[in-house]
C-alpha cells in the first residue's frame, strides 16, 4: 500500500527514510508509527497499512538510521541479539527529535489533513511514546508494552497531549513493580489512560508473535483508535455508513453495492449458525447466493436502539419475516414453513475508517425454532415470539418460564 519517503534530519543536512501508507481516500490525519527493535520490517509496514485503513496517513520512520540505516530484522535468536544491541546503543534523545522531524514531514504532505498529529509506538516505540508525549506537540501518543518508562516519570510535568499506555500482565520488561510506579504517578492525570491486559505478554499485539493475544490486541486497538479519533480524528458518520450498507442488503438487494461499503477483506459471522464469510471473495459469494437474494420479500428490521462508539456500532433490533423461502443464513437446510417469525437481534458492526470491517450478529435460535414448529417448548426454558413482543412492550409479564416464580410471592 505504501511508499518510502525521505525525512529531513533535525540536526544535520542528512535525511533518513520512512515508510508512508495513505488511506484509500487519499487523505487523513497524520500518525507516526514507532518501530519495534527489529527495524522498519514487514510487520511495521503492515501496521502502517493497518492504520491507513483506519483513515490515517501513517509514517514509520527509521529510528536506527544513525546506527544501521534500512535495517529489517526477523525474529530469530541471532536477529534478536542484534536488535537488543541496537536498542541499547540508541540515542533516545535524538530518536525523539527524529520523531518530531517525522511530524514535520507529515505536516508538509498534501495528503495530511489538520495540524494535529498522533503517535503509536510498539516495544521500543512504546517507550518513545512517553517521551513523544512529553517532548513534542503530539496531540495523542499511544504506547504498547513500553519498557523503562518508570525511570522517566520526572517528565510528567511536561505532558502536553493525551497519553495512552497498553501494559501486559506477564511482561518482564514492564513488571508489576514498574506498573505500580506508573499507576501511582499517572493514573490520576486526566490526560493519561493506562490499560492492563491480564494474561498477556510482551508483543501481544504483533500478529505472528508467540505471545500474540488476539482478544487483547483487538481491545487495545479499539482503545487506541478511540483516543486518536478524540484528539485528531478522522470522524465518520458511522450510523449513516451502516444505514447505507443495510439499504443495499435489504432494500435494493444489490450485492456489488453492498460490498462497496466494506473494506477490501471484510467478514461476517452470524453467531448461532456460523454463516457468513471471511474475505471479499467468500463474502461476495455468500451475499450473492445465500443472503441478499434469498431473504423472504417481506423481511424487515424494526430498530430498538443503537449505540455508536469510536469505531463500531451496536444495533438492537427485531427481524420480522414470513418463512416463505429457504433462508440459508438463518435456517440452513430447513424448507419453508410459511410461519411468521419475529426475532430480537444484536448486531456488532465494526468499521475501519469509512468502510465496514465486520458484522457479528447474535440471536436466540431456540426462539426461531419454536416459531417455525421445529422445537416444542413444553418443559424447556425457551420461548417463541414472546421474546420479541416483550422487547417492544416491557409491560408484558416477566418470569413466565419460571415455575417457582409464584413461590416467592409476598416474600
XYZ file of C-alpha atoms in Angstrom:
411
model
C 0.000 0.000 0.000
C 2.792 2.414 0.874
C 5.967 4.044 -0.372
C 9.295 5.161 1.057
C 9.899 8.857 1.624
C 12.867 10.845 2.897
C 12.680 12.819 6.154
C 14.919 15.785 6.906
C 17.113 15.114 9.945
C 16.659 17.688 12.716
C 20.364 18.139 13.472
C 22.095 17.960 10.090
C 21.612 18.180 6.341
C 21.139 14.408 6.188
C 17.850 12.653 5.520
C 16.520 9.324 6.719
C 13.844 7.075 5.303
C 10.327 6.330 6.422
C 7.563 4.063 5.168
C 4.409 6.000 4.314
C 0.930 4.471 3.967
C -2.020 6.572 2.768
C -5.757 5.820 3.145
C -7.751 4.739 0.110
C -9.460 8.136 0.248
C -6.059 9.749 -0.351
C -6.147 11.907 2.769
C -6.407 11.837 6.551
C -4.788 12.962 9.811
C -1.099 12.168 10.241
C 0.193 9.472 12.593
C 3.797 8.482 13.243
C 4.276 4.761 13.962
C 7.154 3.987 16.334
C 9.051 0.856 15.386
C 9.935 -2.156 17.494
C 13.599 -3.016 17.989
C 13.570 -5.006 14.731
C 13.602 -2.013 12.399
C 11.093 -0.969 9.775
C 10.399 -4.555 8.758
C 7.385 -6.173 7.101
C 5.493 -6.197 10.381
C 5.882 -2.451 10.916
C 4.887 -1.736 7.329
C 1.779 -3.871 7.873
C 0.966 -1.816 10.985
C 1.214 1.377 8.928
C -1.055 -0.127 6.267
C -3.487 -1.077 9.037
C -3.619 2.494 10.332
C -4.036 3.778 6.785
C -7.099 1.552 6.526
C -8.363 3.250 9.686
C -8.134 6.583 7.851
C -4.679 7.847 8.853
C -1.663 8.896 6.822
C 0.812 6.679 8.668
C 4.586 7.166 8.646
C 7.112 4.707 10.142
C 10.473 6.482 10.423
C 13.722 4.511 10.506
C 14.852 5.303 14.042
C 18.018 3.185 13.689
C 19.281 5.234 10.738
C 22.148 6.719 12.728
C 23.376 3.211 13.649
C 22.386 0.987 10.731
C 20.055 2.550 8.171
C 17.485 0.452 6.347
C 17.616 -2.380 8.864
C 14.930 -5.060 8.615
C 15.241 -7.871 11.143
C 13.232 -11.010 11.701
C 12.688 -12.780 14.989
C 15.384 -15.448 15.186
C 17.631 -15.648 18.240
C 20.558 -14.111 16.337
C 18.421 -11.271 14.989
C 17.016 -10.648 18.458
C 20.562 -10.210 19.794
C 21.313 -7.710 17.025
C 18.108 -5.836 17.814
C 18.888 -5.651 21.533
C 22.385 -4.342 20.790
C 20.966 -1.580 18.594
C 18.336 -0.704 21.177
C 20.974 -0.376 23.894
C 23.076 1.903 21.680
C 20.174 4.067 20.520
C 20.396 7.731 21.496
C 16.891 8.154 22.864
C 17.046 11.949 22.850
C 17.915 12.014 19.156
C 15.256 9.378 18.430
C 12.593 11.673 19.874
C 13.934 14.514 17.754
C 13.652 12.224 14.721
C 10.029 11.510 15.653
C 9.403 15.246 15.859
C 11.020 15.638 12.435
C 8.651 12.954 11.168
C 5.709 15.023 12.389
C 7.092 17.946 10.388
C 7.407 15.709 7.329
C 3.777 14.669 7.699
C 2.585 18.260 8.005
C 4.287 19.053 4.703
C 2.451 16.299 2.822
C -0.640 17.264 0.795
C -2.348 14.054 1.902
C -2.297 15.071 5.574
C -5.298 16.913 6.982
C -5.043 19.109 10.063
C -2.143 20.393 12.093
C -2.582 17.943 14.987
C -0.842 14.581 14.737
C -0.728 11.375 16.708
C 1.854 8.742 17.548
C 1.566 4.986 18.100
C 4.638 3.025 19.187
C 5.393 -0.609 19.955
C 8.081 -2.082 22.223
C 10.950 0.407 21.814
C 8.437 2.682 20.132
C 6.226 2.203 23.185
C 8.893 3.682 25.423
C 9.331 6.539 22.990
C 5.579 7.181 23.144
C 6.057 8.610 26.626
C 8.887 10.906 25.554
C 6.924 11.913 22.463
C 4.056 12.892 24.745
C 6.298 14.985 26.986
C 8.737 16.479 24.474
C 6.730 17.099 21.300
C 3.434 18.703 20.393
C 1.783 15.352 19.571
C -1.927 15.587 20.359
C -2.080 11.907 21.279
C 0.681 9.372 21.967
C -0.070 5.665 22.320
C 2.434 3.146 23.644
C 2.255 -0.625 23.535
C 4.280 -2.513 26.178
C 6.906 0.209 26.519
C 9.790 -0.547 28.854
C 11.664 1.763 31.185
C 9.015 4.489 31.362
C 9.011 4.235 35.148
C 12.533 5.769 35.106
C 11.297 8.779 33.120
C 8.322 9.821 35.229
C 10.020 13.093 36.157
C 8.973 14.298 32.692
C 5.282 14.064 33.603
C 5.115 17.799 34.312
C 5.795 18.397 30.604
C 2.994 16.148 29.355
C 1.117 18.048 26.658
C -1.249 15.771 24.767
C -3.122 12.586 25.624
C -1.011 9.575 26.601
C -2.299 6.002 26.324
C -0.264 3.039 27.546
C -1.129 -0.627 26.988
C 0.581 -2.901 29.534
C 0.767 -6.715 29.607
C 0.413 -8.525 32.916
C 3.187 -11.027 32.142
C 5.603 -8.562 30.532
C 9.001 -8.987 32.186
C 10.147 -5.703 30.599
C 7.414 -3.819 32.460
C 6.770 -5.913 35.542
C 4.350 -5.431 38.434
C 6.735 -3.081 40.248
C 7.144 -0.853 37.187
C 3.394 -0.865 36.576
C 2.767 0.110 40.186
C 5.041 3.134 39.790
C 3.298 4.139 36.564
C -0.106 3.811 38.169
C 0.915 5.753 41.275
C 2.274 8.697 39.281
C -0.039 8.787 36.264
C -3.427 7.219 36.988
C -4.912 10.426 38.410
C -3.841 12.514 35.409
C -6.861 13.170 33.200
C -4.595 13.200 30.129
C -3.443 9.622 30.776
C -5.095 6.283 30.038
C -3.428 3.170 31.481
C -4.684 -0.271 30.450
C -3.595 -3.670 31.762
C -4.236 -6.875 29.798
C -4.475 -9.904 32.125
C -2.586 -12.976 30.958
C -0.953 -11.088 28.075
C 2.803 -10.819 27.499
C 5.183 -8.504 25.652
C 4.385 -8.218 21.923
C 0.779 -9.333 22.440
C -0.323 -7.086 19.556
C 2.171 -8.386 16.988
C 0.463 -10.878 14.696
C 2.615 -13.988 14.398
C 4.366 -13.426 17.716
C 4.443 -16.380 20.104
C 2.762 -14.026 22.578
C 0.122 -12.748 20.166
C -3.175 -12.397 22.036
C -5.991 -11.627 19.638
C -8.558 -10.527 22.213
C -6.080 -8.235 23.992
C -4.873 -6.883 20.658
C -8.415 -6.114 19.498
C -9.306 -4.355 22.745
C -6.090 -2.336 22.760
C -6.534 -1.295 19.148
C -10.077 -0.117 19.780
C -8.878 1.982 22.717
C -6.021 3.386 20.632
C -8.281 4.426 17.769
C -10.817 5.901 20.191
C -8.106 8.091 21.746
C -6.722 9.148 18.374
C -10.143 9.991 16.991
C -10.934 12.048 20.078
C -7.824 14.162 19.618
C -7.112 14.274 15.865
C -9.961 12.479 14.042
C -10.911 11.352 11.491
C -14.592 11.435 12.387
C -17.024 9.491 10.238
C -20.802 9.211 10.449
C -20.849 5.507 11.266
C -24.626 5.455 11.552
C -25.046 6.769 8.003
C -22.446 4.322 6.689
C -24.270 1.423 8.369
C -27.638 2.571 7.017
C -26.181 2.651 3.513
C -24.939 -0.924 3.918
C -28.320 -2.133 5.215
C -30.120 -0.403 2.342
C -28.193 -2.409 -0.211
C -28.644 -5.647 1.736
C -32.403 -5.457 2.287
C -33.888 -2.761 0.017
C -32.010 -2.550 -3.276
C -30.600 -6.081 -2.790
C -27.516 -5.051 -4.727
C -24.501 -7.237 -3.896
C -21.766 -5.125 -5.597
C -23.122 -2.010 -3.860
C -23.165 -3.898 -0.548
C -19.542 -4.987 -0.986
C -18.546 -1.428 -1.930
C -19.461 -0.298 1.596
C -16.888 -2.710 3.080
C -13.100 -2.913 3.397
C -11.065 -4.970 0.932
C -11.113 -8.055 3.179
C -14.230 -7.946 5.379
C -16.011 -10.705 7.223
C -19.473 -11.517 8.515
C -20.335 -14.051 11.217
C -23.912 -14.952 12.145
C -23.022 -16.445 15.505
C -25.800 -19.047 16.090
C -25.479 -20.632 12.630
C -21.824 -19.710 11.874
C -22.830 -18.484 8.426
C -21.280 -15.568 6.544
C -17.847 -15.314 5.010
C -14.248 -14.248 5.505
C -12.616 -12.192 2.774
C -14.136 -10.394 -0.192
C -14.425 -13.433 -2.473
C -16.153 -15.702 0.033
C -18.374 -12.970 1.417
C -19.461 -11.808 -2.032
C -20.396 -15.407 -2.868
C -22.340 -15.659 0.389
C -24.229 -12.425 -0.225
C -25.000 -13.280 -3.856
C -26.164 -16.876 -3.451
C -27.149 -17.318 0.192
C -28.246 -13.987 1.685
C -29.285 -10.915 -0.292
C -31.420 -12.694 -2.884
C -32.631 -15.476 -0.585
C -34.429 -13.454 2.057
C -38.248 -13.504 2.093
C -39.784 -10.494 0.315
C -41.500 -9.255 3.484
C -38.355 -9.334 5.657
C -37.927 -6.102 7.650
C -35.968 -4.729 10.584
C -37.571 -2.869 13.475
C -34.879 -0.773 15.205
C -34.893 -0.697 19.011
C -31.636 1.026 19.958
C -28.270 2.000 18.539
C -25.034 2.615 20.416
C -22.276 4.343 18.458
C -18.674 4.078 19.589
C -15.399 5.306 18.158
C -15.184 2.573 15.538
C -18.200 0.346 15.962
C -21.976 0.308 16.246
C -24.107 -1.989 18.385
C -27.626 -2.276 16.980
C -30.570 -3.800 18.806
C -33.478 -4.657 16.527
C -36.257 -7.111 15.741
C -36.113 -9.076 12.499
C -39.551 -9.933 11.098
C -40.427 -12.168 8.160
C -42.681 -14.914 6.913
C -40.774 -18.140 6.301
C -41.752 -18.421 2.624
C -38.240 -19.102 1.268
C -35.347 -21.229 2.435
C -33.143 -18.850 4.414
C -29.653 -20.350 4.206
C -28.011 -17.991 6.693
C -30.716 -18.199 9.379
C -32.336 -21.616 8.926
C -29.944 -23.629 6.755
C -31.387 -26.812 5.240
C -34.895 -26.046 6.558
C -37.658 -25.977 3.946
C -40.066 -23.024 4.064
C -42.804 -23.465 6.666
C -44.905 -20.393 5.870
C -44.766 -19.417 9.547
C -44.381 -15.790 10.716
C -41.237 -15.119 12.730
C -40.106 -12.228 14.960
C -36.614 -12.363 16.476
C -34.751 -9.975 18.783
C -31.244 -9.484 17.384
C -27.999 -7.760 18.269
C -25.539 -6.642 15.620
C -21.987 -5.611 16.482
C -20.650 -3.761 13.438
C -17.037 -2.627 13.289
C -15.565 -0.121 10.852
C -12.088 0.680 9.617
C -12.064 4.255 8.502
C -15.202 4.850 6.462
C -15.664 1.200 5.455
C -17.403 -1.630 7.268
C -14.949 -4.260 8.520
C -17.098 -6.903 10.152
C -20.529 -7.865 11.428
C -21.155 -10.123 14.427
C -24.880 -10.917 14.535
C -26.474 -12.599 17.568
C -29.960 -14.026 18.143
C -31.742 -16.790 20.073
C -32.009 -19.695 17.633
C -34.263 -21.641 20.025
C -36.881 -18.886 19.692
C -36.740 -19.208 15.898
C -37.144 -22.992 16.009
C -40.138 -22.670 18.345
C -41.830 -20.218 15.993
C -41.463 -22.414 12.887
C -42.573 -25.540 14.760
C -39.273 -27.435 14.865
C -38.881 -27.197 18.638
C -41.566 -27.986 21.197
C -41.127 -25.513 24.063
C -43.070 -27.671 26.527
C -40.891 -28.268 29.575
C -37.953 -26.319 28.106
C -36.668 -22.898 29.245
C -37.298 -21.370 25.822
C -39.928 -19.062 24.340
C -41.115 -18.171 20.860
C -42.474 -14.890 19.563
C -42.994 -13.690 23.139
C -39.307 -12.757 23.328
C -39.772 -10.164 20.567
C -43.126 -8.963 21.891
C -41.732 -8.343 25.383
C -38.805 -6.388 23.950
C -41.337 -3.975 22.448
C -43.635 -3.972 25.475
C -41.896 -4.232 28.837
C -45.330 -4.309 30.472
C -45.829 -7.916 29.396
C -45.315 -10.392 32.268
C -41.805 -11.459 33.265
C -40.673 -14.828 34.600
C -43.328 -16.858 32.786
C -40.864 -19.711 32.264
C -40.027 -19.916 35.981
C -42.321 -22.443 37.660
C -41.011 -21.370 41.076
C -41.786 -17.689 40.485
C -45.074 -17.972 42.360
C -43.275 -19.440 45.373
C -41.626 -16.104 46.159
C -44.858 -14.102 46.037
C -45.166 -11.903 49.094
C -41.646 -12.629 50.307
